[in-house]
Amino acid sequence: MYIKEGDAITILNAQAVDALARRILTLRGEEDSHKECFYAIGLNVKNIVQVTDLIAIGTVNCCYPSIREIARTMILKNCVNAIVFHNHPSGDATPSAEDKKFASSLKLALEVLGVKLLDSVVIGDSYYSLSDISEL
């Protein structure tokens, strides 16, 4: 989903990520509600959303996003900051060990390209922000 001119959405905290993520996930419809979906949000220097990109669709309990695809989106849209999020269809927003490991690897990879990963958020019945608890 590309953000249209005039849709100036600023992301300043995990609550704003949660609100945008729920809006985006709702657009996917009921047919995909049982699948994990992984998105990247690209931001400019003022943390205004430039792009949201569906990176991967998984199954009921796993998803395999590509660091390469996330980096590609950030570079093509001239983003300097990034946030990623994915849903847990179970409703439990607690990140898995794989979720944490992927976020750490992504952060390092994006740093090399001059893009700062600000947060990785898991959406369930509530949300879990890795940066809010200093795990990113």
mmCIF file of N, CA and C in Angstrom, residues 6-90:
data_model
loop_
_atom_site.group_PDB
_atom_site.id
_atom_site.type_symbol
_atom_site.label_atom_id
_atom_site.label_comp_id
_atom_site.label_asym_id
_atom_site.label_seq_id
_atom_site.Cartn_x
_atom_site.Cartn_y
_atom_site.Cartn_z
ATOM 1 N N GLY A 6 -0.872 13.792 0.737
ATOM 2 C CA GLY A 6 -1.877 14.328 1.642
ATOM 3 C C GLY A 6 -2.230 13.383 2.776
ATOM 4 N N ASP A 7 -1.796 12.120 2.698
ATOM 5 C CA ASP A 7 -2.030 11.147 3.761
ATOM 6 C C ASP A 7 -0.867 11.177 4.753
ATOM 7 N N ALA A 8 -0.508 12.314 5.252
ATOM 8 C CA ALA A 8 0.656 12.448 6.132
ATOM 9 C C ALA A 8 0.404 11.743 7.458
ATOM 10 N N ILE A 9 0.875 10.512 7.543
ATOM 11 C CA ILE A 9 0.744 9.717 8.761
ATOM 12 C C ILE A 9 2.106 9.717 9.445
ATOM 13 N N THR A 10 2.156 10.242 10.650
ATOM 14 C CA THR A 10 3.406 10.286 11.403
ATOM 15 C C THR A 10 3.380 9.194 12.462
ATOM 16 N N ILE A 11 4.485 8.464 12.552
ATOM 17 C CA ILE A 11 4.608 7.393 13.531
ATOM 18 C C ILE A 11 5.593 7.842 14.610
ATOM 19 N N LEU A 12 5.079 8.065 15.817
ATOM 20 C CA LEU A 12 5.927 8.526 16.914
ATOM 21 C C LEU A 12 6.091 7.507 18.027
ATOM 22 N N ASN A 13 5.246 6.457 18.019
ATOM 23 C CA ASN A 13 5.320 5.458 19.084
ATOM 24 C C ASN A 13 4.642 4.161 18.629
ATOM 25 N N ALA A 14 4.745 3.161 19.487
ATOM 26 C CA ALA A 14 4.187 1.848 19.153
ATOM 27 C C ALA A 14 2.663 1.878 19.039
ATOM 28 N N GLN A 15 1.999 2.765 19.775
ATOM 29 C CA GLN A 15 0.545 2.871 19.671
ATOM 30 C C GLN A 15 0.141 3.307 18.264
ATOM 31 N N ALA A 16 0.924 4.208 17.671
ATOM 32 C CA ALA A 16 0.639 4.654 16.302
ATOM 33 C C ALA A 16 0.876 3.522 15.312
ATOM 34 N N VAL A 17 1.893 2.702 15.562
ATOM 35 C CA VAL A 17 2.142 1.527 14.711
ATOM 36 C C VAL A 17 0.960 0.575 14.818
ATOM 37 N N ASP A 18 0.515 0.325 16.038
ATOM 38 C CA ASP A 18 -0.621 -0.567 16.269
ATOM 39 C C ASP A 18 -1.861 -0.087 15.514
ATOM 40 N N ALA A 19 -2.151 1.210 15.599
ATOM 41 C CA ALA A 19 -3.334 1.754 14.920
ATOM 42 C C ALA A 19 -3.233 1.591 13.408
ATOM 43 N N LEU A 20 -2.068 1.908 12.837
ATOM 44 C CA LEU A 20 -1.881 1.762 11.390
ATOM 45 C C LEU A 20 -1.930 0.290 10.986
ATOM 46 N N ALA A 21 -1.284 -0.555 11.771
ATOM 47 C CA ALA A 21 -1.255 -1.991 11.460
ATOM 48 C C ALA A 21 -2.659 -2.587 11.444
ATOM 49 N N ARG A 22 -3.459 -2.242 12.419
ATOM 50 C CA ARG A 22 -4.832 -2.775 12.465
ATOM 51 C C ARG A 22 -5.650 -2.287 11.269
ATOM 52 N N ARG A 23 -5.416 -1.047 10.862
ATOM 53 C CA ARG A 23 -6.099 -0.508 9.677
ATOM 54 C C ARG A 23 -5.699 -1.301 8.428
ATOM 55 N N ILE A 24 -4.408 -1.567 8.305
ATOM 56 C CA ILE A 24 -3.898 -2.303 7.145
ATOM 57 C C ILE A 24 -4.387 -3.746 7.158
ATOM 58 N N LEU A 25 -4.319 -4.399 8.312
ATOM 59 C CA LEU A 25 -4.745 -5.793 8.405
ATOM 60 C C LEU A 25 -6.236 -5.942 8.126
ATOM 61 N N THR A 26 -7.022 -4.965 8.505
ATOM 62 C CA THR A 26 -8.460 -4.985 8.232
ATOM 63 C C THR A 26 -8.732 -4.955 6.731
ATOM 64 N N LEU A 27 -7.890 -4.235 5.988
ATOM 65 C CA LEU A 27 -8.049 -4.161 4.536
ATOM 66 C C LEU A 27 -7.815 -5.512 3.861
ATOM 67 N N ARG A 28 -7.063 -6.404 4.496
ATOM 68 C CA ARG A 28 -6.780 -7.712 3.916
ATOM 69 C C ARG A 28 -8.022 -8.591 3.854
ATOM 70 N N GLY A 29 -8.948 -8.338 4.731
ATOM 71 C CA GLY A 29 -10.200 -9.091 4.683
ATOM 72 C C GLY A 29 -10.167 -10.363 5.502
ATOM 73 N N GLU A 30 -11.314 -10.932 5.624
ATOM 74 C CA GLU A 30 -11.512 -12.129 6.448
ATOM 75 C C GLU A 30 -10.779 -13.359 5.914
ATOM 76 N N GLU A 31 -10.602 -13.435 4.597
ATOM 77 C CA GLU A 31 -9.991 -14.643 4.020
ATOM 78 C C GLU A 31 -8.544 -14.850 4.445
ATOM 79 N N ASP A 32 -7.858 -13.786 4.856
ATOM 80 C CA ASP A 32 -6.467 -13.913 5.288
ATOM 81 C C ASP A 32 -6.297 -13.752 6.790
ATOM 82 N N SER A 33 -7.370 -13.635 7.539
ATOM 83 C CA SER A 33 -7.268 -13.354 8.970
ATOM 84 C C SER A 33 -6.624 -14.500 9.757
ATOM 85 N N HIS A 34 -6.585 -15.690 9.197
ATOM 86 C CA HIS A 34 -5.978 -16.830 9.888
ATOM 87 C C HIS A 34 -4.494 -16.998 9.552
ATOM 88 N N LYS A 35 -3.930 -16.097 8.726
ATOM 89 C CA LYS A 35 -2.539 -16.198 8.293
ATOM 90 C C LYS A 35 -1.701 -15.070 8.892
ATOM 91 N N GLU A 36 -0.438 -15.385 9.168
ATOM 92 C CA GLU A 36 0.494 -14.335 9.554
ATOM 93 C C GLU A 36 0.845 -13.525 8.312
ATOM 94 N N CYS A 37 0.826 -12.212 8.451
ATOM 95 C CA CYS A 37 1.217 -11.298 7.375
ATOM 96 C C CYS A 37 2.285 -10.363 7.915
ATOM 97 N N PHE A 38 3.362 -10.198 7.169
ATOM 98 C CA PHE A 38 4.501 -9.386 7.605
ATOM 99 C C PHE A 38 4.611 -8.157 6.709
ATOM 100 N N TYR A 39 4.657 -6.988 7.319
ATOM 101 C CA TYR A 39 4.705 -5.713 6.602
ATOM 102 C C TYR A 39 5.923 -4.899 7.006
ATOM 103 N N ALA A 40 6.363 -4.061 6.084
ATOM 104 C CA ALA A 40 7.394 -3.066 6.365
ATOM 105 C C ALA A 40 6.794 -1.689 6.141
ATOM 106 N N ILE A 41 7.119 -0.779 7.028
ATOM 107 C CA ILE A 41 6.695 0.617 6.911
ATOM 108 C C ILE A 41 7.957 1.444 6.731
ATOM 109 N N GLY A 42 8.002 2.225 5.662
ATOM 110 C CA GLY A 42 9.137 3.105 5.412
ATOM 111 C C GLY A 42 8.794 4.531 5.780
ATOM 112 N N LEU A 43 9.718 5.196 6.459
ATOM 113 C CA LEU A 43 9.492 6.546 6.956
ATOM 114 C C LEU A 43 10.588 7.495 6.480
ATOM 115 N N ASN A 44 10.241 8.775 6.413
ATOM 116 C CA ASN A 44 11.254 9.780 6.083
ATOM 117 C C ASN A 44 11.930 10.255 7.374
ATOM 118 N N VAL A 45 12.738 11.305 7.288
ATOM 119 C CA VAL A 45 13.477 11.778 8.464
ATOM 120 C C VAL A 45 12.578 12.330 9.563
ATOM 121 N N LYS A 46 11.350 12.708 9.214
ATOM 122 C CA LYS A 46 10.396 13.216 10.204
ATOM 123 C C LYS A 46 9.430 12.126 10.671
ATOM 124 N N ASN A 47 9.733 10.886 10.326
ATOM 125 C CA ASN A 47 8.909 9.721 10.665
ATOM 126 C C ASN A 47 7.501 9.789 10.073
ATOM 127 N N ILE A 48 7.410 10.388 8.903
ATOM 128 C CA ILE A 48 6.161 10.391 8.149
ATOM 129 C C ILE A 48 6.198 9.193 7.212
ATOM 130 N N VAL A 49 5.133 8.423 7.213
ATOM 131 C CA VAL A 49 5.060 7.205 6.413
ATOM 132 C C VAL A 49 5.173 7.537 4.926
ATOM 133 N N GLN A 50 6.099 6.861 4.261
ATOM 134 C CA GLN A 50 6.279 6.993 2.821
ATOM 135 C C GLN A 50 5.694 5.790 2.081
ATOM 136 N N VAL A 51 5.746 4.619 2.739
ATOM 137 C CA VAL A 51 5.276 3.397 2.093
ATOM 138 C C VAL A 51 4.973 2.345 3.156
ATOM 139 N N THR A 52 3.988 1.519 2.870
ATOM 140 C CA THR A 52 3.797 0.271 3.607
ATOM 141 C C THR A 52 3.813 -0.829 2.561
ATOM 142 N N ASP A 53 4.516 -1.896 2.869
ATOM 143 C CA ASP A 53 4.678 -2.961 1.879
ATOM 144 C C ASP A 53 4.439 -4.319 2.527
ATOM 145 N N LEU A 54 3.566 -5.109 1.930
ATOM 146 C CA LEU A 54 3.357 -6.490 2.364
ATOM 147 C C LEU A 54 4.562 -7.288 1.893
ATOM 148 N N ILE A 55 5.338 -7.785 2.824
ATOM 149 C CA ILE A 55 6.576 -8.491 2.506
ATOM 150 C C ILE A 55 6.332 -9.995 2.354
ATOM 151 N N ALA A 56 5.497 -10.560 3.234
ATOM 152 C CA ALA A 56 5.270 -12.010 3.179
ATOM 153 C C ALA A 56 3.931 -12.370 3.803
ATOM 154 N N ILE A 57 3.321 -13.412 3.263
ATOM 155 C CA ILE A 57 2.129 -14.022 3.854
ATOM 156 C C ILE A 57 2.510 -15.443 4.222
ATOM 157 N N GLY A 58 2.213 -15.806 5.455
ATOM 158 C CA GLY A 58 2.591 -17.128 5.934
ATOM 159 C C GLY A 58 1.392 -18.026 6.162
ATOM 160 N N THR A 59 1.512 -18.813 7.197
ATOM 161 C CA THR A 59 0.454 -19.756 7.562
ATOM 162 C C THR A 59 -0.122 -19.321 8.904
ATOM 163 N N VAL A 60 -0.816 -20.217 9.532
ATOM 164 C CA VAL A 60 -1.472 -19.914 10.796
ATOM 165 C C VAL A 60 -0.473 -19.601 11.920
ATOM 166 N N ASN A 61 0.754 -20.124 11.817
ATOM 167 C CA ASN A 61 1.695 -19.915 12.917
ATOM 168 C C ASN A 61 3.123 -19.572 12.493
ATOM 169 N N CYS A 62 3.334 -19.225 11.245
ATOM 170 C CA CYS A 62 4.682 -18.819 10.839
ATOM 171 C C CYS A 62 4.628 -17.993 9.557
ATOM 172 N N CYS A 63 5.715 -17.240 9.372
ATOM 173 C CA CYS A 63 5.848 -16.385 8.200
ATOM 174 C C CYS A 63 7.340 -16.200 7.955
ATOM 175 N N TYR A 64 7.763 -16.172 6.713
ATOM 176 C CA TYR A 64 9.177 -16.065 6.389
ATOM 177 C C TYR A 64 9.463 -14.823 5.556
ATOM 178 N N PRO A 65 9.605 -13.674 6.222
ATOM 179 C CA PRO A 65 9.911 -12.445 5.489
ATOM 180 C C PRO A 65 11.348 -12.440 4.988
ATOM 181 N N SER A 66 11.607 -11.641 3.991
ATOM 182 C CA SER A 66 12.934 -11.537 3.391
ATOM 183 C C SER A 66 13.564 -10.186 3.721
ATOM 184 N N ILE A 67 14.743 -10.221 4.321
ATOM 185 C CA ILE A 67 15.474 -8.985 4.601
ATOM 186 C C ILE A 67 15.733 -8.244 3.301
ATOM 187 N N ARG A 68 16.044 -8.979 2.257
ATOM 188 C CA ARG A 68 16.317 -8.367 0.952
ATOM 189 C C ARG A 68 15.133 -7.552 0.451
ATOM 190 N N GLU A 69 13.926 -8.096 0.563
ATOM 191 C CA GLU A 69 12.730 -7.391 0.094
ATOM 192 C C GLU A 69 12.426 -6.153 0.932
ATOM 193 N N ILE A 70 12.665 -6.242 2.227
ATOM 194 C CA ILE A 70 12.461 -5.079 3.091
ATOM 195 C C ILE A 70 13.449 -3.985 2.710
ATOM 196 N N ALA A 71 14.717 -4.360 2.556
ATOM 197 C CA ALA A 71 15.758 -3.394 2.177
ATOM 198 C C ALA A 71 15.440 -2.768 0.826
ATOM 199 N N ARG A 72 14.977 -3.563 -0.110
ATOM 200 C CA ARG A 72 14.626 -3.063 -1.444
ATOM 201 C C ARG A 72 13.556 -1.978 -1.352
ATOM 202 N N THR A 73 12.518 -2.237 -0.585
ATOM 203 C CA THR A 73 11.442 -1.263 -0.420
ATOM 204 C C THR A 73 11.969 0.032 0.186
ATOM 205 N N MET A 74 12.792 -0.083 1.214
ATOM 206 C CA MET A 74 13.319 1.116 1.884
ATOM 207 C C MET A 74 14.182 1.950 0.938
ATOM 208 N N ILE A 75 15.024 1.287 0.162
ATOM 209 C CA ILE A 75 15.919 1.996 -0.765
ATOM 210 C C ILE A 75 15.121 2.636 -1.910
ATOM 211 N N LEU A 76 14.215 1.877 -2.513
ATOM 212 C CA LEU A 76 13.449 2.398 -3.647
ATOM 213 C C LEU A 76 12.575 3.596 -3.275
ATOM 214 N N LYS A 77 12.115 3.646 -2.037
ATOM 215 C CA LYS A 77 11.242 4.738 -1.598
ATOM 216 C C LYS A 77 12.003 5.798 -0.797
ATOM 217 N N ASN A 78 13.334 5.723 -0.812
ATOM 218 C CA ASN A 78 14.181 6.726 -0.142
ATOM 219 C C ASN A 78 13.847 6.902 1.334
ATOM 220 N N CYS A 79 13.606 5.810 2.007
ATOM 221 C CA CYS A 79 13.273 5.851 3.430
ATOM 222 C C CYS A 79 14.549 5.808 4.269
ATOM 223 N N VAL A 80 14.560 6.558 5.353
ATOM 224 C CA VAL A 80 15.717 6.546 6.245
ATOM 225 C C VAL A 80 15.416 5.820 7.552
ATOM 226 N N ASN A 81 14.152 5.609 7.833
ATOM 227 C CA ASN A 81 13.723 4.863 9.018
ATOM 228 C C ASN A 81 12.737 3.789 8.582
ATOM 229 N N ALA A 82 12.712 2.717 9.351
ATOM 230 C CA ALA A 82 11.812 1.608 9.035
ATOM 231 C C ALA A 82 11.188 1.054 10.309
ATOM 232 N N ILE A 83 9.998 0.525 10.153
ATOM 233 C CA ILE A 83 9.305 -0.210 11.200
ATOM 234 C C ILE A 83 8.727 -1.443 10.522
ATOM 235 N N VAL A 84 8.788 -2.569 11.187
ATOM 236 C CA VAL A 84 8.151 -3.770 10.655
ATOM 237 C C VAL A 84 7.106 -4.237 11.655
ATOM 238 N N PHE A 85 6.097 -4.897 11.128
ATOM 239 C CA PHE A 85 5.100 -5.501 12.004
ATOM 240 C C PHE A 85 4.543 -6.745 11.346
ATOM 241 N N HIS A 86 4.066 -7.638 12.182
ATOM 242 C CA HIS A 86 3.328 -8.792 11.695
ATOM 243 C C HIS A 86 2.298 -9.176 12.738
ATOM 244 N N ASN A 87 1.311 -9.908 12.292
ATOM 245 C CA ASN A 87 0.237 -10.326 13.188
ATOM 246 C C ASN A 87 0.453 -11.747 13.672
ATOM 247 N N HIS A 88 -0.100 -12.041 14.819
ATOM 248 C CA HIS A 88 -0.200 -13.409 15.330
ATOM 249 C C HIS A 88 -1.683 -13.758 15.373
ATOM 250 N N PRO A 89 -2.158 -14.576 14.435
ATOM 251 C CA PRO A 89 -3.586 -14.910 14.375
ATOM 252 C C PRO A 89 -4.144 -15.520 15.665
ATOM 253 N N SER A 90 -3.264 -16.106 16.487
ATOM 254 C CA SER A 90 -3.715 -16.694 17.751
ATOM 255 C C SER A 90 -4.220 -15.635 18.725
#
